[in-house]
Coordinates of C-alpha atoms in Angstrom, one line a residue:
Chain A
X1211 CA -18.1 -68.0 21.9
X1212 CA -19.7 -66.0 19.2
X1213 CA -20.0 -62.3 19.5
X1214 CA -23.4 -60.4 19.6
X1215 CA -23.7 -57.3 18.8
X1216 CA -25.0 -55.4 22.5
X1217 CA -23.4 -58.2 24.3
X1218 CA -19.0 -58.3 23.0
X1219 CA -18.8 -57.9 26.9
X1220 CA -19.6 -61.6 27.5
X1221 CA -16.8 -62.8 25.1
X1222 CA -14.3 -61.1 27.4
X1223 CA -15.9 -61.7 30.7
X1224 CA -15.4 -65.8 30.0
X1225 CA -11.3 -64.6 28.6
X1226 CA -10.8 -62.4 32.0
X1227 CA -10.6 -62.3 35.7
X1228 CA -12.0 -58.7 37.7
X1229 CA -9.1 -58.1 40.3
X1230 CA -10.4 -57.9 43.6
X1231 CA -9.2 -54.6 43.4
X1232 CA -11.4 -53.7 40.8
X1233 CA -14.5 -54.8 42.2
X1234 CA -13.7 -53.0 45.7
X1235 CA -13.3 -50.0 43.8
X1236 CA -16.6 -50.3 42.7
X1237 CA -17.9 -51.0 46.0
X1238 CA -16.3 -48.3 48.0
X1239 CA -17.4 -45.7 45.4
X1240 CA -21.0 -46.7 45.1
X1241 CA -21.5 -46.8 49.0
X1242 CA -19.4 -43.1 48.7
X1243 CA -22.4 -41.9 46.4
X1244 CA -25.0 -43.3 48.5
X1245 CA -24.1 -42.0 51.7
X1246 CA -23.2 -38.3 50.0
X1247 CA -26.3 -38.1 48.2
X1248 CA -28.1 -39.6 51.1
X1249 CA -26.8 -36.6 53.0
X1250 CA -27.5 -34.2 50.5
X1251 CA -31.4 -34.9 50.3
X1252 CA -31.2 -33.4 53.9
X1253 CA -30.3 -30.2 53.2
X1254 CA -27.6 -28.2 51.4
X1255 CA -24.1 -28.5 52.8
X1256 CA -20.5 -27.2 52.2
X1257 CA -17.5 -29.7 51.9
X1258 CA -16.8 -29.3 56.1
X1259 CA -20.6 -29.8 56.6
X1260 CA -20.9 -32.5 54.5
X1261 CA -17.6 -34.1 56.1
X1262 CA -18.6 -34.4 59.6
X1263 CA -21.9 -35.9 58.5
X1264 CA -20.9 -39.0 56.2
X1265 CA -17.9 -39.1 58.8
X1266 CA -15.1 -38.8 55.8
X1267 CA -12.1 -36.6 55.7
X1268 CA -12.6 -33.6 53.7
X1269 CA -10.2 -33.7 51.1
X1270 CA -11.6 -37.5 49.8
X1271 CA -15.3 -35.6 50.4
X1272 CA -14.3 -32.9 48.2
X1273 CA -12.8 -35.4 45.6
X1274 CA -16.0 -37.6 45.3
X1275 CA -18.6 -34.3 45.5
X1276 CA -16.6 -32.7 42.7
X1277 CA -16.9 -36.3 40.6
X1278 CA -20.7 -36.5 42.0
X1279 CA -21.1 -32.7 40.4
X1280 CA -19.3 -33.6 37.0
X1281 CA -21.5 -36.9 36.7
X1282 CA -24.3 -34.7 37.3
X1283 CA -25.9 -35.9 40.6
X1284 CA -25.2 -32.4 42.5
X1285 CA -25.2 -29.0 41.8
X1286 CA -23.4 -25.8 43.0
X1287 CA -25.6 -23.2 45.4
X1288 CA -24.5 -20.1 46.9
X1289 CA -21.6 -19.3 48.7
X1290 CA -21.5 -18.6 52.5
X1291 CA -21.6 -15.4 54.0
X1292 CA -18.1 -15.4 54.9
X1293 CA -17.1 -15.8 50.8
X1294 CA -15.2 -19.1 51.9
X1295 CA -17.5 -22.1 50.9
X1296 CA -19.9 -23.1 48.3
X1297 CA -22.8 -24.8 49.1
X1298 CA -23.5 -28.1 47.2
X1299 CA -27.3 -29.8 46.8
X1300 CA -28.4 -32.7 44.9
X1301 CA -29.4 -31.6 41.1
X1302 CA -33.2 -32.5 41.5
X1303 CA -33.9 -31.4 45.3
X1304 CA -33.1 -28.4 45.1
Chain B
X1087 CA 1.4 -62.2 18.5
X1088 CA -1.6 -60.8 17.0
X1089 CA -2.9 -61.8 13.4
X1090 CA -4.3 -59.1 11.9
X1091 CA -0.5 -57.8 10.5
X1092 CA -1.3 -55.1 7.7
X1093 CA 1.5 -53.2 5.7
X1094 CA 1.1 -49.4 5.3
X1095 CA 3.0 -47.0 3.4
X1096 CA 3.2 -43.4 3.7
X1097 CA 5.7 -40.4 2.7
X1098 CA 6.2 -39.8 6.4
X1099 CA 6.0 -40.9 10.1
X1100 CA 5.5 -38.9 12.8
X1101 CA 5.7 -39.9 16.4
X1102 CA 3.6 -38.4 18.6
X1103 CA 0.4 -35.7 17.9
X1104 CA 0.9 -33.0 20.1
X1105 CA 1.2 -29.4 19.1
X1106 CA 4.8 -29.8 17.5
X1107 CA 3.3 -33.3 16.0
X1108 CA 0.3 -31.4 14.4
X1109 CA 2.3 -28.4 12.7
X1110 CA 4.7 -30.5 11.4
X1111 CA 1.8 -33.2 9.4
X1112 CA -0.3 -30.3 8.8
X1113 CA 2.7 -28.4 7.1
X1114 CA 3.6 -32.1 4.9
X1115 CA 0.3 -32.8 4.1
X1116 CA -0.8 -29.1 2.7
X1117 CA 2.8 -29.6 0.1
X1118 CA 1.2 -33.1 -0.7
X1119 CA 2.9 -35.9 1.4
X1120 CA 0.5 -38.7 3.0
X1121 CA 1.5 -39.0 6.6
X1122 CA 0.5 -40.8 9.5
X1123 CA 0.5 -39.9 13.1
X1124 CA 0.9 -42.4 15.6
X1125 CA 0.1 -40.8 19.2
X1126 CA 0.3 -43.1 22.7
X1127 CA -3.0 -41.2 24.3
X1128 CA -6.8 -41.4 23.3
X1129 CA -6.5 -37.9 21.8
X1130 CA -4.2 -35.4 20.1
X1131 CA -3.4 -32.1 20.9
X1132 CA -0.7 -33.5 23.6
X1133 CA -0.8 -30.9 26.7
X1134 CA -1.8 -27.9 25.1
X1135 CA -5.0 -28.8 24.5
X1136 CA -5.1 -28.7 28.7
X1137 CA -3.8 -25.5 29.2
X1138 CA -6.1 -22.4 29.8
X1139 CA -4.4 -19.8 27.9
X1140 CA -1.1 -18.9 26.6
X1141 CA 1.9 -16.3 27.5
X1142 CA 2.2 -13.7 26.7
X1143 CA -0.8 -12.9 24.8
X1144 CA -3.4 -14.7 27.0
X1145 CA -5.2 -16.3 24.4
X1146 CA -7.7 -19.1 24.8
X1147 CA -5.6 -22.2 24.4
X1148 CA -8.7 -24.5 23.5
X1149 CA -9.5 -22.0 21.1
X1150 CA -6.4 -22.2 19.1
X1151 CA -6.0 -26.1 19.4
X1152 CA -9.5 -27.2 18.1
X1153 CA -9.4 -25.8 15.5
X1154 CA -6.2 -26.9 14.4
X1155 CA -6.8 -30.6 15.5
X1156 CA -9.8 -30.6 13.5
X1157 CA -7.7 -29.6 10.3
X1158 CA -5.3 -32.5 11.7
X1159 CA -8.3 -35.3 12.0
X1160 CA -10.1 -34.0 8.6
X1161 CA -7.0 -33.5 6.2
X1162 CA -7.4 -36.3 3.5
X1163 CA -3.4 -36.8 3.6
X1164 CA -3.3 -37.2 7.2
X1165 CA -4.3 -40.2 8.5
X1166 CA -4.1 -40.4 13.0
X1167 CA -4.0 -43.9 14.5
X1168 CA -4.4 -42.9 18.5
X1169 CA -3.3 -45.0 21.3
X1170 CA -0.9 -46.2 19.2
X1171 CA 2.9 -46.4 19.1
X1172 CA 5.7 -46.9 16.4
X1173 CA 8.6 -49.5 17.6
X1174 CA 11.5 -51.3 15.9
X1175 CA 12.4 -48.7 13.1
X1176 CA 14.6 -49.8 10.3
X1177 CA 16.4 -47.0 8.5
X1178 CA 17.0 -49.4 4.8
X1179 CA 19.9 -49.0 2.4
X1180 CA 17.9 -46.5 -0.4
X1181 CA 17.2 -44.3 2.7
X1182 CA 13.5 -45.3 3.6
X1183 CA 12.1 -46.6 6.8
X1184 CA 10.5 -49.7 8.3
X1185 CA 8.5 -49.9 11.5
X1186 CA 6.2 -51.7 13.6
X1187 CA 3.1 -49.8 14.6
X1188 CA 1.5 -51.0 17.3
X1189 CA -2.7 -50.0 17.9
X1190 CA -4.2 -50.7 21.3
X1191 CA -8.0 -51.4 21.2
X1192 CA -10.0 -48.4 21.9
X1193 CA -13.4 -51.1 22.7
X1194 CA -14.7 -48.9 20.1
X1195 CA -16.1 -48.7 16.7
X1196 CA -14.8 -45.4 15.9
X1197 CA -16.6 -44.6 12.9
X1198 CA -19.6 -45.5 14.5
X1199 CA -19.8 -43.4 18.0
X1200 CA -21.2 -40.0 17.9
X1201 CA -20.1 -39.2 21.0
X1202 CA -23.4 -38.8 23.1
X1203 CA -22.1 -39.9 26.0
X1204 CA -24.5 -42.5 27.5
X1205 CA -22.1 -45.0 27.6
X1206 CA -20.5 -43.0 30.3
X1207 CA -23.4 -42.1 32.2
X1208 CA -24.3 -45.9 32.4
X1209 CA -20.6 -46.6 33.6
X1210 CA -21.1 -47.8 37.0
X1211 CA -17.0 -47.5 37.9
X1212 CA -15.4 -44.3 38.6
X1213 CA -11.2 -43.9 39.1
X1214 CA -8.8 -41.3 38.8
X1215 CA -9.5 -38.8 36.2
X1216 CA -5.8 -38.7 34.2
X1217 CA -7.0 -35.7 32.3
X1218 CA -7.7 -33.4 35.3
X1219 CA -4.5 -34.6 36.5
X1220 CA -6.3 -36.6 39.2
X1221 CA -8.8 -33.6 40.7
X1222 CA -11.8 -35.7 40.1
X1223 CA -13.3 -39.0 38.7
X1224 CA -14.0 -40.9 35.7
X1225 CA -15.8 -43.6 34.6
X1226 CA -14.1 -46.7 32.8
X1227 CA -16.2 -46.2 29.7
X1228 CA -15.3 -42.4 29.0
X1229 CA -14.6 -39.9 26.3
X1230 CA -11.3 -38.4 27.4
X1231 CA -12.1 -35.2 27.4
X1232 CA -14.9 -32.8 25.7
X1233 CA -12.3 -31.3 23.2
X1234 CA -10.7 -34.6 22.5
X1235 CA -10.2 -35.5 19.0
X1236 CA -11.4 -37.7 17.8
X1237 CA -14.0 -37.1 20.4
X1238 CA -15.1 -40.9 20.9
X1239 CA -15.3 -43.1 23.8
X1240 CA -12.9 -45.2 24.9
X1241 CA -12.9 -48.4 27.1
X1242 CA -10.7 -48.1 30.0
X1243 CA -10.3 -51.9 30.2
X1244 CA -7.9 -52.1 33.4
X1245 CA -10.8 -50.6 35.0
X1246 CA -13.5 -52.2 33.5
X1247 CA -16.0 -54.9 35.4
X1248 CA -17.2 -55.8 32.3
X1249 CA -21.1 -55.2 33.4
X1250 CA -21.9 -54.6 30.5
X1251 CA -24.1 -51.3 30.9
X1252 CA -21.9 -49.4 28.5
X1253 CA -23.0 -51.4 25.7
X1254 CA -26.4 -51.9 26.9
X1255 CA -26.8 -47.9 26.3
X1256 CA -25.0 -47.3 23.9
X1257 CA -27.7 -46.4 20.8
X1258 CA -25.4 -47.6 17.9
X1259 CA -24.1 -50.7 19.6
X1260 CA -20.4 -49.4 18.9
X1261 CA -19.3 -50.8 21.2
X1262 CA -16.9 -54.0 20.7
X1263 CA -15.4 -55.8 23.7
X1264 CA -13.7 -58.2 20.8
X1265 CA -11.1 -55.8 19.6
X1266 CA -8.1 -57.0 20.0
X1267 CA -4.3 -55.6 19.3
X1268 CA -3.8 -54.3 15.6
X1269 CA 0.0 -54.4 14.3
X1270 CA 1.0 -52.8 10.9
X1271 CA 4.4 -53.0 8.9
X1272 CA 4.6 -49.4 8.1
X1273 CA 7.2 -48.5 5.2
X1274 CA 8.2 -44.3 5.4
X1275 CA 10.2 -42.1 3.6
X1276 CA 11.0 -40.0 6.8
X1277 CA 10.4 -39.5 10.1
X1278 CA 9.6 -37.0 12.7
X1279 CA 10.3 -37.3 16.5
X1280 CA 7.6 -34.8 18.5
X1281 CA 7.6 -37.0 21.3
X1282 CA 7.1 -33.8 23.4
X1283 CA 7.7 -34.0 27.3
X1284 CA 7.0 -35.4 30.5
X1285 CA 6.5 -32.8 33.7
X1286 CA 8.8 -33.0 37.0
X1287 CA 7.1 -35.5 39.4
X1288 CA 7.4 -33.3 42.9
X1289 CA 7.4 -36.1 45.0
X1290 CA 11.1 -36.1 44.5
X1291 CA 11.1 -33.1 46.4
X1292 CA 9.5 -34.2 49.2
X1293 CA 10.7 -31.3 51.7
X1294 CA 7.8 -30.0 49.2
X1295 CA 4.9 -32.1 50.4
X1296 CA 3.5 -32.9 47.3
X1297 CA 1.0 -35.6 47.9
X1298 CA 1.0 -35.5 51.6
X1299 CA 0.1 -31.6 52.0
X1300 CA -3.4 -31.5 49.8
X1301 CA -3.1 -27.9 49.1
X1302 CA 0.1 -28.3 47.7
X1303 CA -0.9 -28.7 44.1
X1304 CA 1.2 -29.2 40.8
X1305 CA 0.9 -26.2 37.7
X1306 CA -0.6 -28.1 35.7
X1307 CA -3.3 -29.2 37.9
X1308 CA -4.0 -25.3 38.6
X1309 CA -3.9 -25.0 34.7
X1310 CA -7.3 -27.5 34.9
X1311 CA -8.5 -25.2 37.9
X1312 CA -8.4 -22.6 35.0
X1313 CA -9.7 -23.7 32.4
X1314 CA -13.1 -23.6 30.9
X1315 CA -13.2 -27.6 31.4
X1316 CA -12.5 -27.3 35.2
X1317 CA -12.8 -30.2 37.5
X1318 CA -14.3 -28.2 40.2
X1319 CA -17.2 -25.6 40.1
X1320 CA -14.2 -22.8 40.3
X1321 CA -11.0 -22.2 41.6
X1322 CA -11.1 -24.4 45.4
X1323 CA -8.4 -25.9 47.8
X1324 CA -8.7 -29.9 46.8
X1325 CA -8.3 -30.2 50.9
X1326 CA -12.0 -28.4 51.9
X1327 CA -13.3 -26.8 48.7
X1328 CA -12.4 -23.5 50.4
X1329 CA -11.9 -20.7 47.8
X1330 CA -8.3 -19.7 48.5
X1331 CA -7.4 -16.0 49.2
X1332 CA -3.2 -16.6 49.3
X1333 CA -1.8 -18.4 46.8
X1334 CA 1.8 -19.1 46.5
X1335 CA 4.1 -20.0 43.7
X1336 CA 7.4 -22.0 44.2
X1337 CA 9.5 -21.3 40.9
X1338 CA 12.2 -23.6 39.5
X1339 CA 10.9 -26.8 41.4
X1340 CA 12.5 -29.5 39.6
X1341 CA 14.7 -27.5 37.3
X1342 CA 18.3 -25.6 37.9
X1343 CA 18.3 -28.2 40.5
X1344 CA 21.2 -30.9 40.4
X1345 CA 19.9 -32.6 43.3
X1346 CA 17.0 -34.3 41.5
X1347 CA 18.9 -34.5 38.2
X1348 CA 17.7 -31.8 36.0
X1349 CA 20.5 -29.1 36.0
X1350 CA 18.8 -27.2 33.1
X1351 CA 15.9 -24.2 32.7
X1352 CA 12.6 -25.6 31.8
X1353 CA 12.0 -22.2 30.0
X1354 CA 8.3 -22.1 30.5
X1355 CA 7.6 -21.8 34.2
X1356 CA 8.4 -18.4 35.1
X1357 CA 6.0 -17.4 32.4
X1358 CA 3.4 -19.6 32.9
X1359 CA 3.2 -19.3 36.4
X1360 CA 3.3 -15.1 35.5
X1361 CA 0.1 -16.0 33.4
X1362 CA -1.2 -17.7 36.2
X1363 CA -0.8 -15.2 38.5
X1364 CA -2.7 -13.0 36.5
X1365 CA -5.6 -15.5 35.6
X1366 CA -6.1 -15.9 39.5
X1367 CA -5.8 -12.0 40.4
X1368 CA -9.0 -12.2 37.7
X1369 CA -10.8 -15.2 39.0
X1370 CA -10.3 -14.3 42.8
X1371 CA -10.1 -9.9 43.0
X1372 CA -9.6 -10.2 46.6
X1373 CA -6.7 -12.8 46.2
X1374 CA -2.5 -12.3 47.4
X1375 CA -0.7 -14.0 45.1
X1376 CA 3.3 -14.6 45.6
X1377 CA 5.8 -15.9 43.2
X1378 CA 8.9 -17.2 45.0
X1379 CA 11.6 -17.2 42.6
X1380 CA 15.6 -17.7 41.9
X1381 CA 15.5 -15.3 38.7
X1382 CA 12.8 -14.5 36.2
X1383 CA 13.8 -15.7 33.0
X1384 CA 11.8 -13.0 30.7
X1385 CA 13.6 -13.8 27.7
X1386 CA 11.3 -14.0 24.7
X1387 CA 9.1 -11.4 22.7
X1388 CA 6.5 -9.8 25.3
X1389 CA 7.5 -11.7 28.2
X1390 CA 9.1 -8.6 30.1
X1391 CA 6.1 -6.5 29.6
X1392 CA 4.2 -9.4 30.7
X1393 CA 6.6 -9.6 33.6
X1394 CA 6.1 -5.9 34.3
X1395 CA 1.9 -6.1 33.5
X1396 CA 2.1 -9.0 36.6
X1397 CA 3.6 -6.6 38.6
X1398 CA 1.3 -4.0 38.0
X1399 CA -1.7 -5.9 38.9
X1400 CA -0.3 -6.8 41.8
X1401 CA 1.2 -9.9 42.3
X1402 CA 4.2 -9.8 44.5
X1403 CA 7.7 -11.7 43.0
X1404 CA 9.8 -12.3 46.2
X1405 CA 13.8 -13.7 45.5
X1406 CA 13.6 -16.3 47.6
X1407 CA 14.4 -20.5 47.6
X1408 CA 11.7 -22.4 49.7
X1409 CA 13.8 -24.4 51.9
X1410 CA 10.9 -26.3 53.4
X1411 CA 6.7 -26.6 54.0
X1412 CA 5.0 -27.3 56.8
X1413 CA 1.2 -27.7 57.5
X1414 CA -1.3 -26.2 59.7
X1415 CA -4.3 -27.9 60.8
X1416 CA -6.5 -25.5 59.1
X1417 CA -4.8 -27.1 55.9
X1418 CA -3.0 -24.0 55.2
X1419 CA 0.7 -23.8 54.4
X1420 CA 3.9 -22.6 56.4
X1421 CA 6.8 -21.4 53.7
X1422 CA 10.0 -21.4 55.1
X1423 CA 12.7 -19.2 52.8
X1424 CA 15.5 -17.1 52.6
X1425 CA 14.5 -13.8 51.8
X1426 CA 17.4 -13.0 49.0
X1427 CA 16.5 -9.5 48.4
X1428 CA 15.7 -8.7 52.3
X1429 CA 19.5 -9.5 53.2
X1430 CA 19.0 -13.2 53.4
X1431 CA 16.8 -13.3 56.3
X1432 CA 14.9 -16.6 57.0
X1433 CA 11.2 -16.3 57.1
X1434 CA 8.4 -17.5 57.3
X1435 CA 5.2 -17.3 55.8
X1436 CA 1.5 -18.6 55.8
X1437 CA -0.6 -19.1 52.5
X1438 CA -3.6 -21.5 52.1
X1439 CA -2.6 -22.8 48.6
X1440 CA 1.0 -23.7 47.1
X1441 CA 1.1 -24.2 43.6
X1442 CA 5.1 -26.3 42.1
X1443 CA 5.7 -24.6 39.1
X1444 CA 7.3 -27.7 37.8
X1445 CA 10.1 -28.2 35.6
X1446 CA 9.8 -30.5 32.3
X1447 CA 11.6 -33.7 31.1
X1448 CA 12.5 -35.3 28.4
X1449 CA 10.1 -38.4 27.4
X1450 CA 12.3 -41.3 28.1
X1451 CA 12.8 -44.6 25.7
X1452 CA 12.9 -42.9 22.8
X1453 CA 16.2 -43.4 21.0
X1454 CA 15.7 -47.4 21.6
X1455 CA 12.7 -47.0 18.9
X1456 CA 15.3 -47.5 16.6
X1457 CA 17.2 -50.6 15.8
X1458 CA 20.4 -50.5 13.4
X1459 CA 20.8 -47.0 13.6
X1460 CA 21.8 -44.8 17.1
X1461 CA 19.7 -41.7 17.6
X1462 CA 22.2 -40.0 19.7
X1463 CA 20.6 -37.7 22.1
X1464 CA 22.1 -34.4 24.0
X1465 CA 23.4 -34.6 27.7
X1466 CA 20.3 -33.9 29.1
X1467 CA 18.6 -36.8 27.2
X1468 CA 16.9 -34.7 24.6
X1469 CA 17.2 -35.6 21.2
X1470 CA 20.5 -34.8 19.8
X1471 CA 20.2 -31.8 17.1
X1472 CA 23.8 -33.0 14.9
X1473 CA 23.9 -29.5 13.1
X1474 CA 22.0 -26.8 15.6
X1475 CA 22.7 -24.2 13.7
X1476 CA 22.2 -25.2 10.0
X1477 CA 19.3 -27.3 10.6
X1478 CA 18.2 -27.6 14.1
X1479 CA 15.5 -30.7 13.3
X1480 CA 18.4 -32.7 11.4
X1481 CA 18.9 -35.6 14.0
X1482 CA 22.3 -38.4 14.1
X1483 CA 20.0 -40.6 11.7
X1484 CA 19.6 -38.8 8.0
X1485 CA 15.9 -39.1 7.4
X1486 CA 15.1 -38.3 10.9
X1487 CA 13.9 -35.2 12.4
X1488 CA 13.3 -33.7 15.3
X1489 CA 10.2 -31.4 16.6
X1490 CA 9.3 -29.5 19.5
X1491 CA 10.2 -30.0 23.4
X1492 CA 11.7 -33.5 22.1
X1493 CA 14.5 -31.8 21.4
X1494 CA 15.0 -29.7 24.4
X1495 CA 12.6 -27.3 26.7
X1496 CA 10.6 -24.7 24.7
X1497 CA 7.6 -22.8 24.7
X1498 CA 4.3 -23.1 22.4
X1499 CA 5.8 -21.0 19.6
X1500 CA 9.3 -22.3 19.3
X1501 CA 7.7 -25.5 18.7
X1502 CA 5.7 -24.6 16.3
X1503 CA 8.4 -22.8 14.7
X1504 CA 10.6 -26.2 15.3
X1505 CA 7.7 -28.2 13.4
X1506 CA 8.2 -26.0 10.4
X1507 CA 11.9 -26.6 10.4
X1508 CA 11.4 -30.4 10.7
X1509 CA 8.8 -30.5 8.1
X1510 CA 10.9 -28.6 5.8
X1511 CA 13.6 -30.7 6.1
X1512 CA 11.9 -34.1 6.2
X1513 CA 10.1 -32.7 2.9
X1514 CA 13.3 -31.9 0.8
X1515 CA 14.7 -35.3 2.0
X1516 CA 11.3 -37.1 0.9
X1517 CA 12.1 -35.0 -2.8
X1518 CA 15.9 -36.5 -2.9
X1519 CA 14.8 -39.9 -2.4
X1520 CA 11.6 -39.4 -5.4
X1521 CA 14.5 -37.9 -7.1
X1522 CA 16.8 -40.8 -6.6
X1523 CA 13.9 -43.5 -7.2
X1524 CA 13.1 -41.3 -10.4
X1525 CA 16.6 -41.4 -12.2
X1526 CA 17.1 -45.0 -11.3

């Protein structure tokens, strides 16, 4: 198959298999990024907050908010009143 | 085996384009010499282009890299080929070097990404960021990092769904799933080990909880907390994205330790960890920070007063081995120690971070790069320095030298100092064989 310019991907997709793997990956973080940002258009919310309400521990929550705020889907607020946690809220509903 | 086999030539080969790497091409190249650098990652600048600043001074790391990679990348006798790697080298009988250079595909036209980035936002899949050590994500079409150099994107193709987005965005249609595996037959006139170093994996201490215990975090990954370039919006526990208000250090972990096979001082950690320290009693006033520790090792110019300026600000240094951590609920940390200087009481102690100030390694698989001649390394699998004190970069194979942490732990200035001495020699050994080529 000849390669187009815009479209080399083609040429490899017909050369390789996705692992399963791969494509779960995929899955699991695009439903991660729904439900967080889904939760976010709620209201503002710290890592705990934002834990018990997409029902995910809170080290893997504060491992995908942290990728959602370096992709640039969220955005730091204040902190809390007790200095402890930051409040996170999505980067145009704020 | 790939087609496209091209032979190269240049007065000198050095593996590997970290700091030691960079000196040492920089200091050939400005005398003259055409070299090529052959580095395994997407970038050069090897780990210190990840640190936050340096000891004792506390200069911005970045701030002295970039600049000096740029020199590196722009330098018309230096030429960089990046995920790349040099096997099978062949010392000849008039003294110069074969080897097989080996260039994985980058997906990438180089020349013709600027680097803007859209390619990444259209990435769909996001894994394991390597660069932040792992803190946060990245996509599989990514530029490593924003100081990389060359600061182009990259493919990460074990990753990749091959959607196609990337290219779909991407404005100068650089992007070229049909690159394939590039081999060269390089012939060199010398060549220069800066291999650098891997860190201690602390899994191997698993009393430690590294990887189990969230908040027990590695240096380095504290290093990224630091720096400009953080993964997170400041300095958080990876557990709850609390700011932490009781840090603690564990010294030595994975060095002076026979147990997990490294008997020797890494040299660095007791001062980096000192920098830290100080970084974090700036980034969090209202912060305790303790360094347990076996013995400061302030050796070097400044370091005591650095020590002493630690001290002064606050941070506490308590004698003590950490036998053991356990965790709370809360995600904060139970040290268990012998207090050495409190007549060897056991105690115990609570802090909501624990940072492994972790030892380095040598990079393994180095000495089997070459094929008729041994590079003999040291007892601790360092490269083997034949004559220390005459010429500490002259390796067991004339021709080769030796640069940086390959040859043993050091800090930032040694190495530099170690890339001078390796330049030097590999350039008066480049001028015996012109010499020798001359009068034949």
């Amino acid at each position: 198959m000849e390669a187009k310019k815009g479209e080399t991907y083609k040429v490899l997709k017909e050369k390789m298999t996705i692992s399963q793997e791969i494509k779960d990956n995929l899955k699991t973080f695009t439903q991660i990024k729904k439900s967080i940002l889904n939760a976010l258009k709620e209201r503002r919310m710290t890592v705990p907050e934002l834990s018990k309400a997409i029902d995910m521990s809170t080290d893997r929550t504060m491992y995908y908010l942290m990728t959602l705020l370096k992709y640039g889907f969220v955005v730091v607020d204040e902190i809390d009143d007790m200095d402890e946690y930051f409040y996170y809220k999505l980067k145009n509903n704020g | 085996m790939p087609e496209n086999n091209k032979t190269i030539e240049y007065d000198a080969l050095i593996i590997g384009g970290g700091i030691a790497g960079g000196e040492a091409a920089l200091n050939l190249a400005n005398v003259g010499y055409k070299v090529l650098i052959v580095e395994k990652d997407l970038s050069i600048g090897g780990k210190m282009i990840l640190l936050s600043k340096v000891f004792p001074t506390l200069d911005c790391s970045a701030c002295i890299t970039t600049p000096k990679v740029s020199e590196i990348m722009r330098h018309p006798n230096i030429t960089v080929f990046t995920s790349t790697q040099a096997s099978n080298i062949i010392k000849k009988d008039d003294g110069t070097f074969e080897a097989t250079i080996t260039k994985q595909p980058r997906y990438v036209i180089a020349e013709d990404c600027t680097g803007c980035q859209l390619c990444e936002q259209a990435c769909p899949v996001s894994v394991d960021d390597q660069f932040q050590y792992n803190l946060v994500g990245r996509k599989a079409a990514y530029i490593p990092f924003s100081i990389a150099s060359p600061r182009i994107a990259a493919i990460d193709i074990a990753n990749c769904t091959l959607c196609g987005a990337c290219e779909r965005a991407c404005p100068t249609k650089c992007i070229d799933f049909t690159q394939t595996v590039e081999t060269y037959s390089l012939k060199a006139k010398t060549v220069i080990i800066a291999t650098g170093f891997q860190l201690f994996d602390p899994t191997l201490i698993p009393r430690y909880g590294y990887g189990k215990f969230k908040n027990v975090i590695t240096a380095m990954q504290m290093e990224r907390q630091l720096a400009p370039t953080r993964p997170f919006n400041t300095i958080l526990r990876p557990s709850d994205g609390k700011m932490p208000d009781n840090i603690a250090y564990i010294l030595c972990t994975g060095s002076r330790d026979k147990t997990v096979g490294n008997p020797i001082c890494s040299q660095v950690c007791c001062m980096y960890s000192t920098k830290q320290a100080q970084l974090l009693m700036g980034a969090l006033p209202m912060a305790d920070i303790t360094l347990y520790y076996l013995n400061i090792r302030a050796f070097g110019k400044g370091f005591n007063e650095f020590y002493a300026q630690a001290q002064a600000m606050g941070v506490q240094f308590t004698k003590g081995k950490v036998a053991k951590i356990t965790e709370k609920e809360n995600g904060n940390l139970l040290l268990r120690y012998e207090d050495i200087n409190g007549g060897g009481v056991v105690k115990e102690t609570e802090h909501d971070m624990v940072v492994l100030s972790v030892g380095i390694l040598p990079n393994q698989g180095i000495a089997e790069l070459f094929s008729n001649d041994e590079l003999v390394l040291d007892p601790y699998n360092y490269i083997g320095q034949s004559d220390f004190l005459a010429s500490p970069a002259q390796t067991s194979i004339k021709g080769v030298f030796v640069a940086g942490v390959a040859s043993g732990p050091m800090d930032i200035p040694d190495s530099i100092l170690s890339a001078g001495s390796a330049s030097s020699d590999a350039a008066n050994y480049i001028r015996h064989l012109n010499k020798k080529t001359v009068s034949v």
